[in-house]
mmCIF file of C-alpha atoms in Angstrom:
data_model
loop_
_atom_site.group_PDB
_atom_site.id
_atom_site.type_symbol
_atom_site.label_atom_id
_atom_site.label_comp_id
_atom_site.label_asym_id
_atom_site.label_seq_id
_atom_site.Cartn_x
_atom_site.Cartn_y
_atom_site.Cartn_z
ATOM 1 C CA MET B 1 140.940 82.486 90.388
ATOM 2 C CA LYS B 2 138.917 81.556 93.279
ATOM 3 C CA GLN B 3 134.969 80.846 93.758
ATOM 4 C CA THR B 4 132.652 83.877 95.093
ATOM 5 C CA THR B 5 129.900 84.348 97.192
ATOM 6 C CA ILE B 6 129.102 87.952 98.429
ATOM 7 C CA ALA B 7 130.446 89.688 100.939
ATOM 8 C CA LYS B 8 127.565 90.185 103.597
ATOM 9 C CA ARG B 9 123.901 89.373 103.958
ATOM 10 C CA VAL B 10 121.397 91.988 102.044
ATOM 11 C CA GLU B 11 117.569 92.190 101.397
ATOM 12 C CA THR B 12 114.864 94.432 99.469
ATOM 13 C CA VAL B 13 111.470 94.452 99.146
ATOM 14 C CA GLY B 14 109.545 94.753 95.485
ATOM 15 C CA ILE B 15 106.272 94.037 94.045
ATOM 16 C CA GLY B 16 105.785 90.644 92.563
ATOM 17 C CA LEU B 17 104.931 90.387 88.746
ATOM 18 C CA HIS B 18 101.696 88.263 88.590
ATOM 19 C CA LYS B 19 100.459 88.977 92.580
ATOM 20 C CA GLY B 20 100.868 92.922 92.640
ATOM 21 C CA GLU B 21 101.923 91.963 96.054
ATOM 22 C CA PRO B 22 105.100 93.111 98.460
ATOM 23 C CA ILE B 23 107.814 90.229 98.335
ATOM 24 C CA LYS B 24 111.210 90.400 100.523
ATOM 25 C CA LEU B 25 113.909 89.396 99.021
ATOM 26 C CA VAL B 26 117.112 88.162 101.004
ATOM 27 C CA LEU B 27 120.519 87.335 99.656
ATOM 28 C CA GLU B 28 123.131 85.796 101.572
ATOM 29 C CA PRO B 29 126.992 84.037 101.328
ATOM 30 C CA LEU B 30 127.418 80.597 100.923
ATOM 31 C CA ASP B 31 130.524 77.952 101.003
ATOM 32 C CA ALA B 32 132.634 76.755 98.230
ATOM 33 C CA ASP B 33 130.612 74.774 95.768
ATOM 34 C CA MET B 34 127.235 75.353 97.122
ATOM 35 C CA GLY B 35 126.001 76.999 94.149
ATOM 36 C CA ILE B 36 123.041 78.966 93.966
ATOM 37 C CA VAL B 37 120.103 77.923 96.461
ATOM 38 C CA PHE B 38 116.842 79.418 95.971
ATOM 39 C CA CYS B 39 114.953 79.436 99.755
ATOM 40 C CA ARG B 40 111.002 79.911 100.027
ATOM 41 C CA SER B 41 110.873 81.105 103.741
ATOM 42 C CA ASP B 42 107.352 80.971 103.428
ATOM 43 C CA LEU B 43 107.390 76.927 103.166
ATOM 44 C CA GLY B 44 110.572 75.786 104.592
ATOM 45 C CA ILE B 45 112.131 74.714 101.274
ATOM 46 C CA SER B 46 114.834 75.251 99.226
ATOM 47 C CA PHE B 47 115.861 73.809 95.624
ATOM 48 C CA LYS B 48 118.785 74.361 93.630
ATOM 49 C CA ALA B 49 119.270 76.417 90.641
ATOM 50 C CA GLU B 50 119.871 73.848 87.785
ATOM 51 C CA PRO B 51 118.195 72.597 84.647
ATOM 52 C CA LYS B 52 116.853 69.197 86.415
ATOM 53 C CA ASN B 53 114.726 71.708 88.553
ATOM 54 C CA VAL B 54 113.461 73.821 85.969
ATOM 55 C CA ILE B 55 109.371 73.241 85.727
ATOM 56 C CA ASN B 56 108.033 75.981 83.336
ATOM 57 C CA THR B 57 109.350 78.135 80.869
ATOM 58 C CA GLN B 58 106.180 79.320 79.332
ATOM 59 C CA MET B 59 106.334 83.505 80.338
ATOM 60 C CA ALA B 60 109.093 82.970 82.422
ATOM 61 C CA THR B 61 111.830 80.240 83.836
ATOM 62 C CA VAL B 62 110.672 78.739 87.273
ATOM 63 C CA ILE B 63 112.470 76.461 89.343
ATOM 64 C CA GLY B 64 110.603 74.181 91.850
ATOM 65 C CA ASN B 65 109.199 70.523 93.195
ATOM 66 C CA GLN B 66 105.786 69.190 94.010
ATOM 67 C CA ASN B 67 106.348 71.372 97.384
ATOM 68 C CA GLY B 68 106.698 74.688 95.976
ATOM 69 C CA PHE B 69 108.308 76.891 93.159
ATOM 70 C CA VAL B 70 109.897 80.429 92.271
ATOM 71 C CA SER B 71 108.825 82.126 89.476
ATOM 72 C CA THR B 72 110.319 84.854 87.351
ATOM 73 C CA ILE B 73 114.037 84.251 88.420
ATOM 74 C CA GLU B 74 116.266 85.024 84.949
ATOM 75 C CA HIS B 75 116.733 88.685 85.513
ATOM 76 C CA LEU B 76 118.188 88.200 89.257
ATOM 77 C CA LEU B 77 120.457 85.256 87.783
ATOM 78 C CA GLY B 78 121.301 87.452 84.931
ATOM 79 C CA ALA B 79 123.096 89.680 87.558
ATOM 80 C CA ILE B 80 124.381 86.951 89.657
ATOM 81 C CA ASN B 81 125.820 85.267 87.126
ATOM 82 C CA GLY B 82 126.977 88.777 85.118
ATOM 83 C CA TYR B 83 128.860 89.114 88.350
ATOM 84 C CA GLY B 84 130.392 86.144 88.099
ATOM 85 C CA ILE B 85 129.244 84.986 91.672
ATOM 86 C CA ASP B 86 129.246 81.162 92.264
ATOM 87 C CA ASN B 87 127.534 80.750 95.227
ATOM 88 C CA ILE B 88 124.645 82.251 97.146
ATOM 89 C CA ARG B 89 121.350 82.043 98.768
ATOM 90 C CA ILE B 90 117.813 83.608 97.600
ATOM 91 C CA THR B 91 115.028 83.743 99.812
ATOM 92 C CA LEU B 92 112.294 85.130 99.600
ATOM 93 C CA ASP B 93 108.556 84.913 101.412
ATOM 94 C CA ALA B 94 106.594 84.008 97.772
ATOM 95 C CA ASN B 95 106.424 82.493 94.926
ATOM 96 C CA GLU B 96 108.394 85.044 92.493
ATOM 97 C CA VAL B 97 111.405 86.852 92.580
ATOM 98 C CA PRO B 98 110.244 91.084 92.732
ATOM 99 C CA VAL B 99 110.088 92.760 89.471
ATOM 100 C CA MET B 100 111.715 95.807 90.313
ATOM 101 C CA ASP B 101 111.838 98.161 87.318
ATOM 102 C CA GLY B 102 112.132 95.294 84.972
ATOM 103 C CA SER B 103 115.599 94.847 84.353
ATOM 104 C CA ALA B 104 118.534 93.943 86.446
ATOM 105 C CA ILE B 105 120.074 97.222 87.442
ATOM 106 C CA SER B 106 118.177 97.204 91.091
ATOM 107 C CA PHE B 107 119.838 93.917 91.519
ATOM 108 C CA CYS B 108 123.166 94.696 90.237
ATOM 109 C CA MET B 109 122.725 97.176 92.820
ATOM 110 C CA LEU B 110 121.915 94.867 95.604
ATOM 111 C CA LEU B 111 125.004 93.271 94.405
ATOM 112 C CA ASP B 112 127.330 95.950 94.709
ATOM 113 C CA GLU B 113 126.197 96.771 98.399
ATOM 114 C CA ALA B 114 126.476 92.978 99.556
ATOM 115 C CA GLY B 115 130.177 92.956 97.935
ATOM 116 C CA VAL B 116 132.218 89.704 96.948
ATOM 117 C CA ARG B 117 134.105 87.734 98.927
ATOM 118 C CA HIS B 118 136.638 85.250 97.277
ATOM 119 C CA LEU B 119 136.477 81.470 99.041
ATOM 120 C CA ASP B 120 139.213 79.206 99.247
ATOM 121 C CA LYS B 121 138.645 76.939 96.520
ATOM 122 C CA PRO B 122 139.393 77.501 92.770
ATOM 123 C CA LYS B 123 136.296 78.620 89.971
ATOM 124 C CA LYS B 124 134.717 76.384 88.150
ATOM 125 C CA VAL B 125 133.489 77.062 84.554
ATOM 126 C CA ILE B 126 132.261 75.508 81.407
ATOM 127 C CA LEU B 127 134.152 75.293 78.450
ATOM 128 C CA ILE B 128 132.111 74.372 75.807
ATOM 129 C CA ARG B 129 133.818 71.775 73.423
ATOM 130 C CA LYS B 130 131.225 71.144 70.717
ATOM 131 C CA GLU B 131 128.675 73.110 69.005
ATOM 132 C CA VAL B 132 124.962 72.290 70.217
ATOM 133 C CA GLN B 133 121.820 74.336 68.619
ATOM 134 C CA VAL B 134 118.424 73.877 69.521
ATOM 135 C CA ASN B 135 115.710 74.440 66.905
ATOM 136 C CA MET B 136 111.943 75.487 66.752
ATOM 137 C CA GLY B 137 110.734 75.936 63.322
ATOM 138 C CA GLU B 138 112.536 79.115 62.300
ATOM 139 C CA LYS B 139 113.763 80.172 66.018
ATOM 140 C CA PHE B 140 116.769 78.586 67.620
ATOM 141 C CA VAL B 141 119.592 78.859 70.243
ATOM 142 C CA ARG B 142 123.507 77.493 69.712
ATOM 143 C CA ILE B 143 126.169 77.323 71.659
ATOM 144 C CA SER B 144 129.764 77.010 69.935
ATOM 145 C CA PRO B 145 133.119 77.141 71.524
ATOM 146 C CA SER B 146 135.076 80.497 71.997
ATOM 147 C CA THR B 147 137.883 82.190 73.775
ATOM 148 C CA THR B 148 136.061 85.298 73.337
ATOM 149 C CA PRO B 149 132.343 84.628 74.880
ATOM 150 C CA LYS B 150 129.485 86.817 73.291
ATOM 151 C CA PHE B 151 125.996 86.897 72.616
ATOM 152 C CA ASP B 152 124.816 87.611 69.469
ATOM 153 C CA TYR B 153 120.767 87.826 69.577
ATOM 154 C CA THR B 154 118.045 88.506 66.868
ATOM 155 C CA ILE B 155 114.558 88.927 67.395
ATOM 156 C CA LYS B 156 111.817 89.666 64.620
ATOM 157 C CA PHE B 157 108.622 90.817 65.420
ATOM 158 C CA ALA B 158 105.888 91.913 63.017
ATOM 159 C CA HIS B 159 105.707 95.437 65.111
ATOM 160 C CA PRO B 160 106.624 99.266 64.096
ATOM 161 C CA VAL B 161 108.197 99.587 67.108
ATOM 162 C CA ILE B 162 110.611 96.754 67.545
ATOM 163 C CA GLY B 163 111.036 95.076 63.716
ATOM 164 C CA GLU B 164 114.318 93.069 63.545
ATOM 165 C CA GLN B 165 116.949 94.116 65.964
ATOM 166 C CA ARG B 166 120.155 92.304 66.673
ATOM 167 C CA TYR B 167 123.206 93.050 69.246
ATOM 168 C CA VAL B 168 126.448 91.898 69.904
ATOM 169 C CA PHE B 169 127.371 91.882 72.995
ATOM 170 C CA GLU B 170 130.844 90.630 74.401
ATOM 171 C CA TYR B 171 130.691 88.816 77.804
ATOM 172 C CA THR B 172 132.360 90.757 80.713
ATOM 173 C CA LYS B 173 131.112 92.124 84.363
ATOM 174 C CA SER B 174 131.333 95.543 83.257
ATOM 175 C CA SER B 175 130.075 95.066 79.956
ATOM 176 C CA PHE B 176 127.233 93.310 81.306
ATOM 177 C CA ILE B 177 126.510 96.373 83.393
ATOM 178 C CA LYS B 178 126.760 98.941 80.610
ATOM 179 C CA GLU B 179 125.142 97.593 77.920
ATOM 180 C CA ILE B 180 122.536 94.537 78.975
ATOM 181 C CA ALA B 181 121.386 95.310 82.724
ATOM 182 C CA ARG B 182 119.134 98.001 82.500
ATOM 183 C CA ALA B 183 117.192 96.804 79.822
ATOM 184 C CA ARG B 184 113.744 96.184 81.019
ATOM 185 C CA THR B 185 110.932 93.634 80.275
ATOM 186 C CA PHE B 186 108.691 94.302 77.439
ATOM 187 C CA GLY B 187 105.044 93.698 76.766
ATOM 188 C CA PHE B 188 101.589 94.062 74.698
ATOM 189 C CA LEU B 189 99.024 95.954 76.199
ATOM 190 C CA LYS B 190 96.487 93.317 74.391
ATOM 191 C CA ASP B 191 98.423 90.419 75.648
ATOM 192 C CA LEU B 192 98.451 91.978 79.666
ATOM 193 C CA GLN B 193 94.681 92.491 79.423
ATOM 194 C CA LYS B 194 94.335 89.254 79.002
ATOM 195 C CA LEU B 195 96.853 87.548 81.649
ATOM 196 C CA GLN B 196 94.793 90.545 84.002
ATOM 197 C CA ALA B 197 91.700 88.954 83.277
ATOM 198 C CA GLN B 198 93.175 85.623 84.582
ATOM 199 C CA ASN B 199 94.706 87.134 88.037
ATOM 200 C CA LEU B 200 97.658 87.085 86.502
ATOM 201 C CA ALA B 201 100.280 90.089 85.774
ATOM 202 C CA LEU B 202 98.239 91.971 88.633
ATOM 203 C CA GLY B 203 101.721 93.714 89.261
ATOM 204 C CA ALA B 204 102.974 95.285 86.185
ATOM 205 C CA SER B 205 102.753 99.106 85.285
ATOM 206 C CA LEU B 206 105.078 101.426 83.293
ATOM 207 C CA ASP B 207 107.585 101.475 86.145
ATOM 208 C CA ASN B 208 108.539 98.147 85.696
ATOM 209 C CA ALA B 209 107.777 97.136 81.932
ATOM 210 C CA VAL B 210 107.886 98.674 78.314
ATOM 211 C CA ALA B 211 104.513 98.841 77.130
ATOM 212 C CA ILE B 212 103.557 98.825 73.569
ATOM 213 C CA ASP B 213 99.979 99.011 72.028
ATOM 214 C CA ASP B 214 99.530 98.859 68.505
ATOM 215 C CA THR B 215 101.494 101.833 67.571
ATOM 216 C CA ARG B 216 103.693 102.995 69.925
ATOM 217 C CA ILE B 217 105.432 102.884 73.544
ATOM 218 C CA LEU B 218 103.175 104.237 76.240
ATOM 219 C CA ASN B 219 105.861 104.444 78.906
ATOM 220 C CA PRO B 220 106.266 108.539 78.833
ATOM 221 C CA GLU B 221 109.888 108.186 79.189
ATOM 222 C CA GLY B 222 110.742 106.219 76.255
ATOM 223 C CA LEU B 223 113.476 103.521 75.970
ATOM 224 C CA ARG B 224 116.686 103.374 77.233
ATOM 225 C CA PHE B 225 118.608 102.003 74.725
ATOM 226 C CA GLU B 226 117.615 102.177 70.645
ATOM 227 C CA ASN B 227 117.070 98.841 70.860
ATOM 228 C CA GLU B 228 115.961 97.710 74.495
ATOM 229 C CA PHE B 229 114.013 94.984 73.167
ATOM 230 C CA VAL B 230 116.894 92.398 72.121
ATOM 231 C CA ARG B 231 119.095 93.582 75.055
ATOM 232 C CA HIS B 232 116.452 92.762 77.158
ATOM 233 C CA LYS B 233 116.600 88.875 75.652
ATOM 234 C CA ILE B 234 120.391 88.974 76.225
ATOM 235 C CA LEU B 235 119.512 89.537 79.778
ATOM 236 C CA ASP B 236 117.521 86.515 80.200
ATOM 237 C CA ALA B 237 119.453 84.522 78.249
ATOM 238 C CA VAL B 238 122.092 85.388 80.497
ATOM 239 C CA GLY B 239 119.927 84.154 83.516
ATOM 240 C CA ASP B 240 118.526 81.363 82.138
ATOM 241 C CA LEU B 241 122.241 79.796 81.075
ATOM 242 C CA SER B 242 123.341 80.545 84.776
ATOM 243 C CA LEU B 243 121.523 77.656 85.742
ATOM 244 C CA MET B 244 124.099 75.336 83.838
ATOM 245 C CA GLY B 245 125.383 75.543 87.454
ATOM 246 C CA ALA B 246 128.851 77.541 86.452
ATOM 247 C CA SER B 247 130.126 80.210 84.359
ATOM 248 C CA LEU B 248 129.647 79.234 80.946
ATOM 249 C CA LEU B 249 132.268 79.795 78.626
ATOM 250 C CA GLY B 250 130.964 79.912 74.428
ATOM 251 C CA ASP B 251 129.341 81.812 71.980
ATOM 252 C CA TYR B 252 125.446 82.046 72.161
ATOM 253 C CA THR B 253 123.655 82.772 69.255
ATOM 254 C CA ALA B 254 120.167 83.281 69.230
ATOM 255 C CA PHE B 255 117.294 84.000 66.875
ATOM 256 C CA ALA B 256 113.753 84.637 68.283
ATOM 257 C CA GLY B 257 115.107 82.618 71.096
ATOM 258 C CA SER B 258 112.910 81.765 74.347
ATOM 259 C CA HIS B 259 113.182 80.654 78.195
ATOM 260 C CA GLU B 260 112.208 77.067 76.704
ATOM 261 C CA LEU B 261 114.954 77.446 74.085
ATOM 262 C CA ASN B 262 117.199 78.425 76.634
ATOM 263 C CA HIS B 263 116.189 75.588 78.982
ATOM 264 C CA LYS B 264 116.197 73.145 76.210
ATOM 265 C CA LEU B 265 119.606 74.250 75.401
ATOM 266 C CA THR B 266 120.918 73.614 78.697
ATOM 267 C CA LEU B 267 119.713 70.119 78.557
ATOM 268 C CA ALA B 268 121.011 69.672 75.119
ATOM 269 C CA ILE B 269 124.520 70.816 75.933
ATOM 270 C CA LEU B 270 124.409 68.102 79.280
ATOM 271 C CA SER B 271 123.156 65.046 77.575
ATOM 272 C CA ASP B 272 126.210 64.432 75.930
ATOM 273 C CA ALA B 273 129.866 64.811 77.861
ATOM 274 C CA LYS B 274 131.557 65.483 74.523
ATOM 275 C CA ASN B 275 129.981 68.696 74.515
ATOM 276 C CA TYR B 276 131.515 70.676 77.120
ATOM 277 C CA GLU B 277 134.219 70.108 79.646
ATOM 278 C CA VAL B 278 133.605 71.615 83.339
ATOM 279 C CA ALA B 279 137.422 72.796 84.577
ATOM 280 C CA THR B 280 138.892 74.816 86.862
ATOM 281 C CA MET B 281 140.228 78.380 86.494
ATOM 282 C CA ASN B 282 143.979 77.469 86.421
ATOM 283 C CA ALA B 283 146.932 80.467 85.293
ATOM 284 C CA ASP B 284 146.185 79.006 81.558
ATOM 285 C CA LEU B 285 142.928 79.431 81.765
ATOM 286 C CA VAL B 286 142.667 82.957 83.657
ATOM 287 C CA ARG B 287 144.870 84.211 80.893
ATOM 288 C CA GLU B 288 142.301 83.200 78.024
ATOM 289 C CA PHE B 289 139.229 83.808 80.240
ATOM 290 C CA GLY B 290 140.239 86.071 82.890
ATOM 291 C CA LYS B 291 138.489 89.603 81.447
ATOM 292 C CA VAL B 292 135.375 87.971 81.646
ATOM 293 C CA PHE B 293 134.795 88.100 85.427
ATOM 294 C CA ALA B 294 137.131 91.657 85.346
#
């Protein structure tokens, strides 16, 4: 099985969640072993999507350095990871990825338009060899060895609309598109008002998020899935784990996870070479994990 990139350059324009201004997004092919690279066309800088370049995880996953950054990368990275794309250049003319409809489905459609091209080098994957867990109080995220990679996520909110939800997602491209990609981000009206008072979340609307007040969902169309909230958390995790630099093959389990916990998990995995193995997709691994990329 070979590494992949996209077959052609594609672009779109969308609104930034925080600034509320139009942002141009361009996706371009890259050669083998180049990975996922973010470029700021307005600043003339670039940085690779990898754990050491994560600089903030409070409200979204943010990568960058002292010269600039890109925020809210997780939904786009979720689509790229879900499609099994190894090498791609992402160019933006602002400091955040456009929010689109609050899910990853618009990015999936963009990747479908771009197509997938196979390169001349073997695909690399990260095999989990030892269980690794990160805790913050009762919250935790965990990765375990598995031959059938899946995401098992539980959330618990003291809110009548959400409550406790659990979803188990077996990781394949087709199931990602069907079960996860359309799940939108969500937020509480009281929090939005606080953020907008700080000139943040200026682009937030019912067109790009599920909004919740004290008792109900405000979107006239309702939810796309009965458990859309926990499915969206899985989307975030798929995106956050793509920062490992290759497809991560293991069982991910979370209770009340977050971008911060996901980032700490990637660092914990990489902290000990006994936790993982970087392998190429030879015939044996294709037989074992090939359906993940089908």
